[in-house]
């Protein structure tokens, strides 16, 4: 597995940044970003991007698209079929036995069925997924609002991050991610169970995956099994807050 530097985050930060700043950058950016060699040379733009996002605030919305923009064959990446026996058993049974565990620093630990998650306030959004490998696809995602789900559990004041534990083992390690609690309430942060109007497929993370649209692809955890509210994550796995973060990727991963 190669470990490229996360490339130039190349879209949403200019949403709302004001046309002047945005247009200046947008001109050649999308094309440039497709070339991995150029991407390496542009890494300082990542720092710039982070400053701009800080300026705009993390609450700014990622760009949304129309149905006409949807990529016909959305690439599946990383794990596309978890090898783990417990996952395979649940998938064979159409996930009827699956439950999302919500625990840690919450008032009310939960174990939610897919139907219970589908009953939560939902959102549908057509957004662009940007992978650090240098490809992007546009898809429509429908899911429960992460904020509504955490409100159900009741985050304790000490909670600073949410750890997302995934079902899949990749390269001998379990995939996981972390999200800061401030990002949980972002309107485009959802736990998606449908893609392009159909139930999520195994390749794209069935039965439930994260969509946090201000973040790069590797943050979009698939096969989410458990959410744990924590005040720190340095004791979890490699201690850097995510599977790829433990390999040196930026934990922030914002776009
Ligand atoms: N559980 C899990 N989540 C994951 C991955 C993975 O391998 N396992 N890969 C990540 C990466 S690098 C990308 S680009 C996206 C790919 O999502 P997709 O398969 O729906 O395109 O999922 C992310 N989430
Ligand atoms: Mo990715």
PDB file of C-alpha atoms and ligand atoms in Angstrom:
ATOM      1  CA  UNK A   1       0.000   0.000   0.000  1.00  0.00           C
ATOM      2  CA  UNK A   2       1.530   3.292  -0.985  1.00  0.00           C
ATOM      3  CA  UNK A   3       1.285   6.217   1.340  1.00  0.00           C
ATOM      4  CA  UNK A   4       1.120   9.374  -0.697  1.00  0.00           C
ATOM      5  CA  UNK A   5       0.958  12.699   0.982  1.00  0.00           C
ATOM      6  CA  UNK A   6      -2.628  13.917   1.121  1.00  0.00           C
ATOM      7  CA  UNK A   7      -2.882  16.044  -1.982  1.00  0.00           C
ATOM      8  CA  UNK A   8      -4.178  19.482  -2.431  1.00  0.00           C
ATOM      9  CA  UNK A   9      -7.650  19.633  -0.945  1.00  0.00           C
ATOM     10  CA  UNK A  10      -9.340  21.198  -3.813  1.00  0.00           C
ATOM     11  CA  UNK A  11     -12.871  22.216  -3.438  1.00  0.00           C
ATOM     12  CA  UNK A  12     -15.168  23.264  -0.692  1.00  0.00           C
ATOM     13  CA  UNK A  13     -12.935  25.713   1.088  1.00  0.00           C
ATOM     14  CA  UNK A  14     -13.785  28.253  -1.496  1.00  0.00           C
ATOM     15  CA  UNK A  15     -17.467  27.765  -0.942  1.00  0.00           C
ATOM     16  CA  UNK A  16     -18.492  30.969   0.706  1.00  0.00           C
ATOM     17  CA  UNK A  17     -14.946  32.301   0.695  1.00  0.00           C
ATOM     18  CA  UNK A  18     -16.114  35.018  -1.631  1.00  0.00           C
ATOM     19  CA  UNK A  19     -15.819  34.869  -5.384  1.00  0.00           C
ATOM     20  CA  UNK A  20     -12.548  36.767  -5.565  1.00  0.00           C
ATOM     21  CA  UNK A  21     -10.476  34.374  -3.526  1.00  0.00           C
ATOM     22  CA  UNK A  22     -12.328  31.342  -4.826  1.00  0.00           C
ATOM     23  CA  UNK A  23     -12.258  32.111  -8.530  1.00  0.00           C
ATOM     24  CA  UNK A  24      -8.582  32.876  -8.402  1.00  0.00           C
ATOM     25  CA  UNK A  25      -7.819  29.425  -7.202  1.00  0.00           C
ATOM     26  CA  UNK A  26     -10.479  27.421  -8.995  1.00  0.00           C
ATOM     27  CA  UNK A  27      -9.221  28.234 -12.480  1.00  0.00           C
ATOM     28  CA  UNK A  28      -6.774  25.369 -12.934  1.00  0.00           C
ATOM     29  CA  UNK A  29      -7.072  23.651  -9.641  1.00  0.00           C
ATOM     30  CA  UNK A  30      -9.238  20.685 -10.492  1.00  0.00           C
ATOM     31  CA  UNK A  31      -7.104  19.697 -13.437  1.00  0.00           C
ATOM     32  CA  UNK A  32      -3.840  20.206 -11.623  1.00  0.00           C
ATOM     33  CA  UNK A  33      -5.005  18.155  -8.725  1.00  0.00           C
ATOM     34  CA  UNK A  34      -5.451  15.110 -10.952  1.00  0.00           C
ATOM     35  CA  UNK A  35      -1.713  14.894 -11.547  1.00  0.00           C
ATOM     36  CA  UNK A  36      -0.052  13.195  -8.566  1.00  0.00           C
ATOM     37  CA  UNK A  37       3.335  14.779  -9.268  1.00  0.00           C
ATOM     38  CA  UNK A  38       1.909  18.241  -9.278  1.00  0.00           C
ATOM     39  CA  UNK A  39      -0.066  17.403  -6.182  1.00  0.00           C
ATOM     40  CA  UNK A  40       3.149  16.726  -4.246  1.00  0.00           C
ATOM     41  CA  UNK A  41       4.607  20.045  -5.289  1.00  0.00           C
ATOM     42  CA  UNK A  42       1.494  21.865  -4.181  1.00  0.00           C
ATOM     43  CA  UNK A  43       1.393  20.587  -0.636  1.00  0.00           C
ATOM     44  CA  UNK A  44       1.900  24.063   0.758  1.00  0.00           C
ATOM     45  CA  UNK A  45      -1.562  24.837  -0.578  1.00  0.00           C
ATOM     46  CA  UNK A  46      -2.873  22.422   2.022  1.00  0.00           C
ATOM     47  CA  UNK A  47      -1.602  24.760   4.710  1.00  0.00           C
ATOM     48  CA  UNK A  48      -3.247  27.678   2.949  1.00  0.00           C
ATOM     49  CA  UNK A  49      -6.461  25.715   2.701  1.00  0.00           C
ATOM     50  CA  UNK A  50      -6.418  24.989   6.380  1.00  0.00           C
ATOM     51  CA  UNK A  51      -6.029  28.678   7.168  1.00  0.00           C
ATOM     52  CA  UNK A  52      -8.942  29.513   4.893  1.00  0.00           C
ATOM     53  CA  UNK A  53     -11.140  26.842   6.447  1.00  0.00           C
ATOM     54  CA  UNK A  54     -10.295  28.154   9.889  1.00  0.00           C
ATOM     55  CA  UNK A  55     -11.266  31.610   8.684  1.00  0.00           C
ATOM     56  CA  UNK A  56     -14.597  30.401   7.314  1.00  0.00           C
ATOM     57  CA  UNK A  57     -15.245  28.174  10.252  1.00  0.00           C
ATOM     58  CA  UNK A  58     -15.824  24.465  10.178  1.00  0.00           C
ATOM     59  CA  UNK A  59     -19.531  25.024   9.822  1.00  0.00           C
ATOM     60  CA  UNK A  60     -19.302  26.115   6.181  1.00  0.00           C
ATOM     61  CA  UNK A  61     -21.100  23.824   3.757  1.00  0.00           C
ATOM     62  CA  UNK A  62     -19.433  21.643   1.145  1.00  0.00           C
ATOM     63  CA  UNK A  63     -20.653  22.223  -2.383  1.00  0.00           C
ATOM     64  CA  UNK A  64     -23.705  20.230  -3.422  1.00  0.00           C
ATOM     65  CA  UNK A  65     -24.464  19.064  -6.944  1.00  0.00           C
ATOM     66  CA  UNK A  66     -27.466  17.976  -9.000  1.00  0.00           C
ATOM     67  CA  UNK A  67     -28.565  14.481 -10.018  1.00  0.00           C
ATOM     68  CA  UNK A  68     -27.151  15.162 -13.485  1.00  0.00           C
ATOM     69  CA  UNK A  69     -23.677  15.460 -11.972  1.00  0.00           C
ATOM     70  CA  UNK A  70     -23.697  12.016 -10.334  1.00  0.00           C
ATOM     71  CA  UNK A  71     -20.766   9.831 -11.407  1.00  0.00           C
ATOM     72  CA  UNK A  72     -22.115   6.780 -13.229  1.00  0.00           C
ATOM     73  CA  UNK A  73     -19.635   4.340 -11.715  1.00  0.00           C
ATOM     74  CA  UNK A  74     -18.585   5.652  -8.320  1.00  0.00           C
ATOM     75  CA  UNK A  75     -15.246   4.025  -7.558  1.00  0.00           C
ATOM     76  CA  UNK A  76     -15.079   1.788  -4.493  1.00  0.00           C
ATOM     77  CA  UNK A  77     -11.800   2.014  -2.614  1.00  0.00           C
ATOM     78  CA  UNK A  78      -9.908   0.506   0.295  1.00  0.00           C
ATOM     79  CA  UNK A  79     -11.880  -2.395   1.697  1.00  0.00           C
ATOM     80  CA  UNK A  80     -14.640  -3.368  -0.729  1.00  0.00           C
ATOM     81  CA  UNK A  81     -15.731  -6.560   1.057  1.00  0.00           C
ATOM     82  CA  UNK A  82     -14.626  -6.959   4.676  1.00  0.00           C
ATOM     83  CA  UNK A  83     -12.910 -10.331   5.165  1.00  0.00           C
ATOM     84  CA  UNK A  84     -13.972 -10.450   8.830  1.00  0.00           C
ATOM     85  CA  UNK A  85     -16.130 -13.456   9.709  1.00  0.00           C
ATOM     86  CA  UNK A  86     -18.532 -11.530  11.956  1.00  0.00           C
ATOM     87  CA  UNK A  87     -19.222  -9.047   9.176  1.00  0.00           C
ATOM     88  CA  UNK A  88     -19.660 -11.776   6.564  1.00  0.00           C
ATOM     89  CA  UNK A  89     -22.212 -13.510   8.797  1.00  0.00           C
ATOM     90  CA  UNK A  90     -24.217 -10.294   9.207  1.00  0.00           C
ATOM     91  CA  UNK A  91     -24.041  -9.497   5.499  1.00  0.00           C
ATOM     92  CA  UNK A  92     -25.273 -13.003   4.631  1.00  0.00           C
ATOM     93  CA  UNK A  93     -28.286 -12.276   6.835  1.00  0.00           C
ATOM     94  CA  UNK A  94     -28.973  -8.908   5.214  1.00  0.00           C
ATOM     95  CA  UNK A  95     -27.772  -7.117   8.381  1.00  0.00           C
ATOM     96  CA  UNK A  96     -30.907  -7.968  10.368  1.00  0.00           C
ATOM     97  CA  UNK A  97     -28.672  -8.812  13.361  1.00  0.00           C
ATOM     98  CA  UNK A  98     -26.570  -5.690  12.940  1.00  0.00           C
ATOM     99  CA  UNK A  99     -26.773  -2.974  15.565  1.00  0.00           C
ATOM    100  CA  UNK A 100     -24.883   0.265  15.904  1.00  0.00           C
ATOM    101  CA  UNK A 101     -23.353   0.583  19.368  1.00  0.00           C
ATOM    102  CA  UNK A 102     -23.115   4.105  20.790  1.00  0.00           C
ATOM    103  CA  UNK A 103     -21.178   4.321  24.041  1.00  0.00           C
ATOM    104  CA  UNK A 104     -18.351   6.028  25.889  1.00  0.00           C
ATOM    105  CA  UNK A 105     -18.941   9.539  27.229  1.00  0.00           C
ATOM    106  CA  UNK A 106     -22.692   9.562  26.632  1.00  0.00           C
ATOM    107  CA  UNK A 107     -25.649   9.821  28.997  1.00  0.00           C
ATOM    108  CA  UNK A 108     -27.563   6.995  27.338  1.00  0.00           C
ATOM    109  CA  UNK A 109     -25.548   4.192  25.655  1.00  0.00           C
ATOM    110  CA  UNK A 110     -27.488   2.861  22.655  1.00  0.00           C
ATOM    111  CA  UNK A 111     -27.694  -0.187  20.432  1.00  0.00           C
ATOM    112  CA  UNK A 112     -29.655   0.879  17.361  1.00  0.00           C
ATOM    113  CA  UNK A 113     -31.064  -1.251  14.580  1.00  0.00           C
ATOM    114  CA  UNK A 114     -30.943  -0.008  11.012  1.00  0.00           C
ATOM    115  CA  UNK A 115     -34.679   0.705  11.163  1.00  0.00           C
ATOM    116  CA  UNK A 116     -34.195   2.855  14.255  1.00  0.00           C
ATOM    117  CA  UNK A 117     -31.422   4.754  12.485  1.00  0.00           C
ATOM    118  CA  UNK A 118     -33.656   5.233   9.452  1.00  0.00           C
ATOM    119  CA  UNK A 119     -36.306   6.750  11.732  1.00  0.00           C
ATOM    120  CA  UNK A 120     -33.938   9.543  12.825  1.00  0.00           C
ATOM    121  CA  UNK A 121     -33.962  12.960  11.121  1.00  0.00           C
ATOM    122  CA  UNK A 122     -32.357  12.326   7.737  1.00  0.00           C
ATOM    123  CA  UNK A 123     -30.581  14.284   5.050  1.00  0.00           C
ATOM    124  CA  UNK A 124     -29.888  13.633   1.378  1.00  0.00           C
ATOM    125  CA  UNK A 125     -26.935  15.356  -0.269  1.00  0.00           C
ATOM    126  CA  UNK A 126     -25.152  15.149  -3.603  1.00  0.00           C
ATOM    127  CA  UNK A 127     -21.481  15.785  -2.976  1.00  0.00           C
ATOM    128  CA  UNK A 128     -18.042  15.148  -4.358  1.00  0.00           C
ATOM    129  CA  UNK A 129     -15.823  12.568  -2.739  1.00  0.00           C
ATOM    130  CA  UNK A 130     -12.115  13.360  -3.029  1.00  0.00           C
ATOM    131  CA  UNK A 131      -9.622  10.579  -2.393  1.00  0.00           C
ATOM    132  CA  UNK A 132      -5.989  11.392  -1.668  1.00  0.00           C
ATOM    133  CA  UNK A 133      -5.084   9.053  -4.499  1.00  0.00           C
ATOM    134  CA  UNK A 134      -6.183  11.841  -6.829  1.00  0.00           C
ATOM    135  CA  UNK A 135      -9.657  10.785  -7.981  1.00  0.00           C
ATOM    136  CA  UNK A 136     -13.063  12.251  -7.276  1.00  0.00           C
ATOM    137  CA  UNK A 137     -16.618  10.969  -7.722  1.00  0.00           C
ATOM    138  CA  UNK A 138     -19.983  12.628  -7.183  1.00  0.00           C
ATOM    139  CA  UNK A 139     -22.689  10.665  -5.409  1.00  0.00           C
ATOM    140  CA  UNK A 140     -25.972  11.114  -3.602  1.00  0.00           C
ATOM    141  CA  UNK A 141     -26.005  10.058   0.021  1.00  0.00           C
ATOM    142  CA  UNK A 142     -28.949   9.633   2.376  1.00  0.00           C
ATOM    143  CA  UNK A 143     -28.464   9.097   6.064  1.00  0.00           C
ATOM    144  CA  UNK A 144     -29.267   9.962   9.631  1.00  0.00           C
ATOM    145  CA  UNK A 145     -27.962  13.254  10.862  1.00  0.00           C
ATOM    146  CA  UNK A 146     -25.017  12.519  13.087  1.00  0.00           C
ATOM    147  CA  UNK A 147     -25.999  15.352  15.406  1.00  0.00           C
ATOM    148  CA  UNK A 148     -29.491  13.938  15.908  1.00  0.00           C
ATOM    149  CA  UNK A 149     -28.046  10.542  16.711  1.00  0.00           C
ATOM    150  CA  UNK A 150     -25.636  11.947  19.270  1.00  0.00           C
ATOM    151  CA  UNK A 151     -28.424  14.041  20.786  1.00  0.00           C
ATOM    152  CA  UNK A 152     -30.317  10.796  21.334  1.00  0.00           C
ATOM    153  CA  UNK A 153     -27.357   9.376  23.230  1.00  0.00           C
ATOM    154  CA  UNK A 154     -26.597  12.686  24.964  1.00  0.00           C
ATOM    155  CA  UNK A 155     -22.937  13.648  24.728  1.00  0.00           C
ATOM    156  CA  UNK A 156     -21.316  14.308  28.082  1.00  0.00           C
ATOM    157  CA  UNK A 157     -19.524  17.647  28.396  1.00  0.00           C
ATOM    158  CA  UNK A 158     -16.112  15.924  28.568  1.00  0.00           C
ATOM    159  CA  UNK A 159     -16.612  14.322  25.137  1.00  0.00           C
ATOM    160  CA  UNK A 160     -14.235  15.836  22.561  1.00  0.00           C
ATOM    161  CA  UNK A 161     -14.126  13.228  19.783  1.00  0.00           C
ATOM    162  CA  UNK A 162     -16.205  10.399  18.382  1.00  0.00           C
ATOM    163  CA  UNK A 163     -14.331   7.226  17.482  1.00  0.00           C
ATOM    164  CA  UNK A 164     -15.887   5.293  14.592  1.00  0.00           C
ATOM    165  CA  UNK A 165     -14.985   1.610  14.770  1.00  0.00           C
ATOM    166  CA  UNK A 166     -15.360  -0.254  11.483  1.00  0.00           C
ATOM    167  CA  UNK A 167     -15.969  -3.922  10.757  1.00  0.00           C
ATOM    168  CA  UNK A 168     -13.115  -4.411   8.306  1.00  0.00           C
ATOM    169  CA  UNK A 169      -9.551  -5.531   8.814  1.00  0.00           C
ATOM    170  CA  UNK A 170      -7.180  -4.027   6.261  1.00  0.00           C
ATOM    171  CA  UNK A 171      -3.502  -4.938   6.180  1.00  0.00           C
ATOM    172  CA  UNK A 172      -3.885  -6.696   9.533  1.00  0.00           C
ATOM    173  CA  UNK A 173      -5.473  -3.735  11.319  1.00  0.00           C
ATOM    174  CA  UNK A 174      -9.049  -2.728  11.991  1.00  0.00           C
ATOM    175  CA  UNK A 175     -10.157   0.405  10.169  1.00  0.00           C
ATOM    176  CA  UNK A 176     -11.285   3.255  12.396  1.00  0.00           C
ATOM    177  CA  UNK A 177     -11.639   6.992  12.307  1.00  0.00           C
ATOM    178  CA  UNK A 178     -12.228   9.907  14.661  1.00  0.00           C
ATOM    179  CA  UNK A 179     -14.308  13.017  14.304  1.00  0.00           C
ATOM    180  CA  UNK A 180     -14.279  16.067  16.575  1.00  0.00           C
ATOM    181  CA  UNK A 181     -17.551  16.760  18.365  1.00  0.00           C
ATOM    182  CA  UNK A 182     -17.808  20.160  16.640  1.00  0.00           C
ATOM    183  CA  UNK A 183     -18.111  18.341  13.312  1.00  0.00           C
ATOM    184  CA  UNK A 184     -20.910  16.119  14.561  1.00  0.00           C
ATOM    185  CA  UNK A 185     -23.465  18.926  14.384  1.00  0.00           C
ATOM    186  CA  UNK A 186     -22.458  19.982  10.859  1.00  0.00           C
ATOM    187  CA  UNK A 187     -25.598  19.593   8.717  1.00  0.00           C
ATOM    188  CA  UNK A 188     -23.714  17.541   6.104  1.00  0.00           C
ATOM    189  CA  UNK A 189     -22.296  15.068   8.626  1.00  0.00           C
ATOM    190  CA  UNK A 190     -24.491  11.997   8.263  1.00  0.00           C
ATOM    191  CA  UNK A 191     -24.406   8.261   8.781  1.00  0.00           C
ATOM    192  CA  UNK A 192     -25.463   7.103   5.345  1.00  0.00           C
ATOM    193  CA  UNK A 193     -27.505   3.982   4.630  1.00  0.00           C
ATOM    194  CA  UNK A 194     -28.361   4.792   1.015  1.00  0.00           C
ATOM    195  CA  UNK A 195     -26.417   5.883  -2.029  1.00  0.00           C
ATOM    196  CA  UNK A 196     -27.965   7.189  -5.233  1.00  0.00           C
ATOM    197  CA  UNK A 197     -31.392   6.207  -3.920  1.00  0.00           C
ATOM    198  CA  UNK A 198     -30.558   2.552  -3.207  1.00  0.00           C
ATOM    199  CA  UNK A 199     -29.455   0.793  -0.022  1.00  0.00           C
ATOM    200  CA  UNK A 200     -25.720   1.098   0.509  1.00  0.00           C
ATOM    201  CA  UNK A 201     -23.833  -1.772  -1.145  1.00  0.00           C
ATOM    202  CA  UNK A 202     -21.118  -3.764   0.596  1.00  0.00           C
ATOM    203  CA  UNK A 203     -18.479  -2.170  -1.635  1.00  0.00           C
ATOM    204  CA  UNK A 204     -19.508   1.297  -0.436  1.00  0.00           C
ATOM    205  CA  UNK A 205     -19.808   0.448   3.256  1.00  0.00           C
ATOM    206  CA  UNK A 206     -23.065  -1.390   4.031  1.00  0.00           C
ATOM    207  CA  UNK A 207     -24.969  -1.127   6.189  1.00  0.00           C
ATOM    208  CA  UNK A 208     -23.776   2.275   7.463  1.00  0.00           C
ATOM    209  CA  UNK A 209     -20.962   4.666   6.597  1.00  0.00           C
ATOM    210  CA  UNK A 210     -19.925   8.154   7.500  1.00  0.00           C
ATOM    211  CA  UNK A 211     -20.296  11.102   5.141  1.00  0.00           C
ATOM    212  CA  UNK A 212     -18.584  14.191   6.543  1.00  0.00           C
ATOM    213  CA  UNK A 213     -18.465  16.311   3.444  1.00  0.00           C
ATOM    214  CA  UNK A 214     -15.787  18.772   4.497  1.00  0.00           C
ATOM    215  CA  UNK A 215     -13.280  15.932   4.748  1.00  0.00           C
ATOM    216  CA  UNK A 216     -11.126  13.815   2.478  1.00  0.00           C
ATOM    217  CA  UNK A 217     -12.034  10.290   1.425  1.00  0.00           C
ATOM    218  CA  UNK A 218     -10.188   8.377   4.094  1.00  0.00           C
ATOM    219  CA  UNK A 219     -12.259  10.068   6.817  1.00  0.00           C
ATOM    220  CA  UNK A 220     -15.477   8.621   5.282  1.00  0.00           C
ATOM    221  CA  UNK A 221     -15.492   5.464   7.400  1.00  0.00           C
ATOM    222  CA  UNK A 222     -17.389   2.527   5.886  1.00  0.00           C
ATOM    223  CA  UNK A 223     -18.840  -0.485   7.774  1.00  0.00           C
ATOM    224  CA  UNK A 224     -19.380   1.556  10.958  1.00  0.00           C
ATOM    225  CA  UNK A 225     -20.131  -0.735  13.916  1.00  0.00           C
ATOM    226  CA  UNK A 226     -19.629   1.375  16.976  1.00  0.00           C
ATOM    227  CA  UNK A 227     -19.403   5.027  17.958  1.00  0.00           C
ATOM    228  CA  UNK A 228     -17.508   5.828  21.119  1.00  0.00           C
ATOM    229  CA  UNK A 229     -17.460   9.322  22.591  1.00  0.00           C
ATOM    230  CA  UNK A 230     -14.045  10.004  24.104  1.00  0.00           C
ATOM    231  CA  UNK A 231     -12.030  12.855  25.561  1.00  0.00           C
ATOM    232  CA  UNK A 232      -8.811  11.548  23.957  1.00  0.00           C
ATOM    233  CA  UNK A 233      -7.766   8.897  21.453  1.00  0.00           C
ATOM    234  CA  UNK A 234      -4.042   8.483  22.006  1.00  0.00           C
ATOM    235  CA  UNK A 235      -4.617   5.059  23.589  1.00  0.00           C
ATOM    236  CA  UNK A 236      -6.544   3.725  20.578  1.00  0.00           C
ATOM    237  CA  UNK A 237      -4.669   1.686  17.935  1.00  0.00           C
ATOM    238  CA  UNK A 238      -1.673   3.763  16.735  1.00  0.00           C
ATOM    239  CA  UNK A 239      -2.908   6.764  18.708  1.00  0.00           C
ATOM    240  CA  UNK A 240      -3.211   9.185  15.788  1.00  0.00           C
ATOM    241  CA  UNK A 241      -6.992   9.130  15.438  1.00  0.00           C
ATOM    242  CA  UNK A 242      -7.507   6.896  12.423  1.00  0.00           C
ATOM    243  CA  UNK A 243      -6.313   3.997  10.301  1.00  0.00           C
ATOM    244  CA  UNK A 244      -4.575   6.201   7.737  1.00  0.00           C
ATOM    245  CA  UNK A 245      -3.653   8.808  10.328  1.00  0.00           C
ATOM    246  CA  UNK A 246      -1.669   6.056  12.085  1.00  0.00           C
ATOM    247  CA  UNK A 247       0.207   5.698   8.773  1.00  0.00           C
ATOM    248  CA  UNK A 248       1.052   9.386   8.736  1.00  0.00           C
ATOM    249  CA  UNK A 249      -1.932  11.054   7.101  1.00  0.00           C
ATOM    250  CA  UNK A 250      -3.177  14.355   8.450  1.00  0.00           C
ATOM    251  CA  UNK A 251      -5.892  13.774  11.053  1.00  0.00           C
ATOM    252  CA  UNK A 252      -7.634  16.967  10.067  1.00  0.00           C
ATOM    253  CA  UNK A 253      -8.050  15.920   6.421  1.00  0.00           C
ATOM    254  CA  UNK A 254     -10.249  18.917   5.657  1.00  0.00           C
ATOM    255  CA  UNK A 255     -11.285  20.095   2.210  1.00  0.00           C
TER     256      UNK A 255
HETATM  257  N1  LIG B   1     -13.930   0.911   6.827  1.00  0.00           N
HETATM  258  C1  LIG B   1     -13.287   1.512   5.837  1.00  0.00           C
HETATM  259  N2  LIG B   1     -13.623   2.772   5.519  1.00  0.00           N
HETATM  260  C2  LIG B   1     -12.988   3.410   4.511  1.00  0.00           C
HETATM  261  C3  LIG B   1     -11.937   2.791   3.794  1.00  0.00           C
HETATM  262  C4  LIG B   1     -11.611   1.453   4.137  1.00  0.00           C
HETATM  263  O1  LIG B   1     -10.730   0.825   3.547  1.00  0.00           O
HETATM  264  N3  LIG B   1     -12.304   0.846   5.166  1.00  0.00           N
HETATM  265  N4  LIG B   1     -11.283   3.499   2.800  1.00  0.00           N
HETATM  266  C5  LIG B   1     -11.399   4.956   2.826  1.00  0.00           C
HETATM  267  C6  LIG B   1     -10.953   5.604   1.591  1.00  0.00           C
HETATM  268  S1  LIG B   1      -9.279   5.874   1.395  1.00  0.00           S
HETATM  269  C7  LIG B   1     -11.833   6.081   0.681  1.00  0.00           C
HETATM  270  S2  LIG B   1     -11.337   6.952  -0.689  1.00  0.00           S
HETATM  271  C8  LIG B   1     -13.276   5.833   0.829  1.00  0.00           C
HETATM  272  C9  LIG B   1     -13.806   5.077  -0.367  1.00  0.00           C
HETATM  273  O2  LIG B   1     -15.192   4.999  -0.279  1.00  0.00           O
HETATM  274  P1  LIG B   1     -15.939   4.278  -1.466  1.00  0.00           P
HETATM  275  O3  LIG B   1     -15.457   2.849  -1.493  1.00  0.00           O
HETATM  276  O4  LIG B   1     -17.379   4.400  -1.182  1.00  0.00           O
HETATM  277  O5  LIG B   1     -15.516   4.999  -2.713  1.00  0.00           O
HETATM  278  O6  LIG B   1     -13.599   5.096   1.992  1.00  0.00           O
HETATM  279  C10 LIG B   1     -12.823   5.379   3.114  1.00  0.00           C
HETATM  280  N5  LIG B   1     -13.377   4.674   4.225  1.00  0.00           N
HETATM  281 MO1  LIG B   2      -9.144   7.436  -0.187  1.00  0.00          MO
END
